[in-house]
Coordinates of C-alpha atoms in Angstrom, one line a residue:
Chain A
X1 CA 56.0 309.1 287.0
X2 CA 53.8 308.2 289.8
X3 CA 56.3 306.1 291.7
X4 CA 59.5 308.2 292.2
X5 CA 60.8 305.0 293.6
X6 CA 63.6 306.6 295.6
X7 CA 63.6 303.5 297.8
X8 CA 62.4 300.9 295.4
X9 CA 64.7 298.1 294.5
X10 CA 65.3 298.2 290.8
X11 CA 66.0 295.6 288.2
X12 CA 67.3 296.3 284.7
X13 CA 67.3 293.7 282.0
X14 CA 67.9 293.5 278.3
X15 CA 64.9 293.1 276.1
X16 CA 64.4 289.5 275.3
X17 CA 66.1 288.3 278.5
X18 CA 64.2 286.6 281.3
X19 CA 63.5 288.6 284.5
X20 CA 63.2 287.3 288.0
X21 CA 61.6 289.5 290.7
X22 CA 61.8 288.3 294.3
X23 CA 59.7 289.0 297.3
X24 CA 59.9 287.9 301.0
X25 CA 56.7 287.8 303.0
X26 CA 56.4 287.8 306.7
X27 CA 53.1 286.2 307.7
X28 CA 53.4 282.4 307.9
X29 CA 49.6 282.3 308.1
X30 CA 49.3 283.8 304.6
X31 CA 47.8 281.3 302.1
X32 CA 47.2 283.4 299.0
X33 CA 49.8 285.3 297.1
X34 CA 49.4 287.7 294.1
X35 CA 51.7 289.6 291.8
X36 CA 50.5 292.9 290.5
X37 CA 52.1 295.2 287.8
X38 CA 51.7 298.9 288.2
X39 CA 52.5 301.3 285.4
X40 CA 52.9 305.0 286.0
X41 CA 49.6 306.7 286.7
X42 CA 47.6 303.5 286.7
X43 CA 46.2 301.1 289.3
X44 CA 47.8 297.7 290.1
X45 CA 47.1 295.2 287.4
X46 CA 46.7 291.5 288.3
X47 CA 49.3 289.3 286.7
X48 CA 49.2 285.9 288.4
X49 CA 48.3 284.3 291.8
X50 CA 49.1 281.2 293.7
X51 CA 47.7 279.5 296.7
X52 CA 49.7 277.9 299.5
X53 CA 48.9 274.4 298.4
X54 CA 51.0 274.9 295.3
X55 CA 54.6 275.8 294.8
X56 CA 54.5 276.8 291.1
X57 CA 52.0 278.2 288.7
X58 CA 52.5 279.3 285.1
X59 CA 50.7 281.8 283.0
X60 CA 51.5 283.4 279.7
X61 CA 55.2 284.3 279.8
X62 CA 55.0 284.4 283.6
X63 CA 55.7 281.9 286.3
X64 CA 55.2 282.3 290.1
X65 CA 57.2 280.2 292.5
X66 CA 56.3 279.9 296.2
X67 CA 58.7 278.6 298.9
X68 CA 56.8 278.4 302.1
X69 CA 59.8 277.1 304.1
X70 CA 61.7 280.4 303.7
X71 CA 58.6 282.5 303.0
X72 CA 59.8 283.6 299.6
X73 CA 57.9 284.3 296.4
X74 CA 59.3 285.0 293.0
X75 CA 57.9 286.1 289.6
X76 CA 59.7 285.0 286.5
X77 CA 58.9 286.9 283.2
X78 CA 60.1 285.2 280.1
X79 CA 61.4 287.1 277.0
X80 CA 61.0 290.5 278.6
X81 CA 59.4 293.1 276.4
X82 CA 59.4 296.9 276.6
X83 CA 55.8 296.8 277.8
X84 CA 56.9 294.9 280.9
X85 CA 58.5 298.0 282.3
X86 CA 56.6 298.8 285.5
X87 CA 56.7 298.5 289.2
X88 CA 55.9 295.0 290.4
X89 CA 54.3 294.3 293.8
X90 CA 53.8 291.0 295.6
X91 CA 50.8 290.9 297.9
X92 CA 49.8 288.3 300.5
X93 CA 46.5 287.4 302.0
X94 CA 45.8 285.5 305.2
X95 CA 42.7 283.3 305.1
X96 CA 39.8 285.1 306.6
X97 CA 41.5 288.5 306.7
X98 CA 40.4 289.7 303.3
X99 CA 42.8 292.6 303.0
X100 CA 46.0 292.3 300.9
X101 CA 49.3 293.2 302.4
X102 CA 51.7 294.5 299.8
X103 CA 55.4 294.2 299.6
X104 CA 57.8 297.1 298.8
X105 CA 57.7 296.8 295.1
X106 CA 60.4 296.4 292.4
X107 CA 60.9 298.7 289.5
X108 CA 61.7 296.7 286.3
X109 CA 63.4 298.6 283.5
X110 CA 63.9 297.1 280.1
X111 CA 66.9 298.1 278.1
X112 CA 66.6 298.0 274.3
Chain B
X1 CA 34.1 294.1 280.1
X2 CA 34.2 297.2 282.2
X3 CA 36.7 297.2 285.1
X4 CA 36.7 299.2 288.3
X5 CA 36.2 302.9 287.7
X6 CA 37.0 305.7 290.0
X7 CA 36.2 309.4 290.0
X8 CA 37.6 312.0 290.0
X9 CA 41.0 310.9 288.7
X10 CA 42.6 313.9 290.3
X11 CA 41.6 316.1 293.1
X12 CA 43.3 319.2 294.5
X13 CA 42.0 320.3 297.9
X14 CA 42.9 323.1 300.3
X15 CA 43.8 322.0 303.7
X16 CA 40.6 321.7 305.8
X17 CA 38.3 320.9 302.9
X18 CA 36.2 317.8 302.7
X19 CA 36.5 315.5 299.8
X20 CA 34.5 312.6 298.4
X21 CA 36.0 309.9 296.2
X22 CA 33.8 307.5 294.3
X23 CA 34.3 303.9 293.3
X24 CA 32.2 301.9 290.8
X25 CA 33.2 298.2 291.2
X26 CA 32.9 295.5 288.6
X27 CA 29.3 294.6 288.2
X28 CA 28.3 291.7 290.5
X29 CA 31.4 291.9 292.7
X30 CA 30.4 291.4 296.3
X31 CA 33.6 292.6 297.9
X32 CA 35.0 296.1 297.7
X33 CA 38.2 297.5 299.2
X34 CA 39.8 300.8 299.6
X35 CA 43.6 301.2 299.7
X36 CA 45.9 304.2 300.1
X37 CA 49.1 304.5 298.2
X38 CA 51.8 307.0 299.2
X39 CA 54.4 308.0 296.6
X40 CA 56.9 305.2 296.0
X41 CA 55.1 302.8 298.3
X42 CA 52.8 299.8 298.0
X43 CA 49.1 300.2 298.6
X44 CA 48.0 300.0 302.2
X45 CA 44.6 298.7 303.2
X46 CA 42.0 301.1 304.5
X47 CA 38.6 299.4 304.6
X48 CA 36.6 296.4 303.2
X49 CA 32.9 295.9 302.4
X50 CA 31.0 292.8 301.7
X51 CA 27.9 294.0 299.9
X52 CA 26.7 297.0 302.0
X53 CA 28.3 295.8 305.2
X54 CA 31.6 297.4 306.2
X55 CA 33.3 294.4 307.8
X56 CA 36.8 295.8 308.4
X57 CA 37.8 299.5 308.8
X58 CA 40.9 298.8 310.7
X59 CA 43.1 300.6 308.2
X60 CA 41.4 304.0 308.3
X61 CA 44.0 306.3 309.7
X62 CA 41.7 308.6 311.6
X63 CA 38.1 309.4 312.3
X64 CA 38.3 312.0 309.5
X65 CA 38.1 309.0 307.1
X66 CA 34.7 307.5 306.4
X67 CA 33.5 305.1 303.8
X68 CA 30.1 303.9 302.8
X69 CA 28.5 301.5 300.3
X70 CA 24.8 301.9 301.0
X71 CA 23.3 299.8 298.2
X72 CA 26.1 297.3 298.0
X73 CA 27.5 298.6 294.7
X74 CA 29.0 302.1 294.4
X75 CA 31.2 303.2 297.3
X76 CA 32.3 306.6 298.5
X77 CA 35.4 307.4 300.6
X78 CA 35.0 310.7 302.4
X79 CA 37.9 312.5 304.0
X80 CA 36.9 315.4 306.3
X81 CA 39.1 318.4 307.1
X82 CA 41.8 317.2 304.8
X83 CA 45.5 317.5 305.9
X84 CA 48.6 317.5 303.8
X85 CA 49.5 314.0 305.0
X86 CA 46.3 312.8 303.3
X87 CA 47.9 313.4 299.9
X88 CA 48.2 310.1 298.2
X89 CA 46.6 307.9 295.6
X90 CA 43.4 306.3 296.8
X91 CA 42.7 302.9 295.1
X92 CA 39.5 300.9 295.0
X93 CA 39.5 297.2 294.3
X94 CA 36.7 294.7 294.0
X95 CA 36.5 290.9 293.9
X96 CA 33.6 288.6 293.0
X97 CA 33.6 287.1 296.5
X98 CA 35.7 286.7 299.5
X99 CA 39.3 285.4 299.1
X100 CA 39.2 285.9 295.3
X101 CA 41.3 288.1 293.1
X102 CA 41.1 291.8 293.7
X103 CA 40.9 294.0 290.6
X104 CA 42.0 297.6 291.0
X105 CA 40.7 300.8 289.6
X106 CA 43.0 303.5 288.2
X107 CA 42.9 305.4 291.5
X108 CA 42.2 309.0 292.6
X109 CA 45.3 311.1 293.1
X110 CA 44.6 313.5 296.0
X111 CA 46.8 316.5 296.6
X112 CA 46.1 318.6 299.7
X113 CA 47.7 322.0 299.6

């Protein structure tokens, strides 16, 4: 696949279980955070975002938690399905800077 | 609706050749971004346009890299005298305005031999 992922953290979960993917960010001035999903050979796909004035946001089967005190972001995926297998990236954006700064990425593998 | 499209999807170039990569953003999106993604890594910012104005090119790795968006819609990333280290996936993203969600295209995979 596109991401050999030799240095990517990996997470393996059983189909139907919940997954939690973690991300630490470094810029205390970042105020907008996004989770992207990237499948092999494709571009990053938007999953969910959160702004710094919130600490939790829910979507369909996904929840993002933001802890600004320890600069930590997490993505929770409920009832994981085979189609959730991908590399997941967190990204941060500092107000006024426009560009996204991406984290290392985590490869999620779903076991049947 | 139509998302961000990029062409070509794959490009093989001999070292020293010039290449041009095209991005068609989502219609009406004001902001356009180029990122470079090395194998096994997250995307890294190259440059940003707001309409036709290139407001940030701080991520361009050398003066061999040039981007333009002359009419505020389609953008082209040009790499002159390609080197092997330029091999990567080049991703384009657009957003409806500043500080809004960036939507990515499928990328152009460039291989320099």
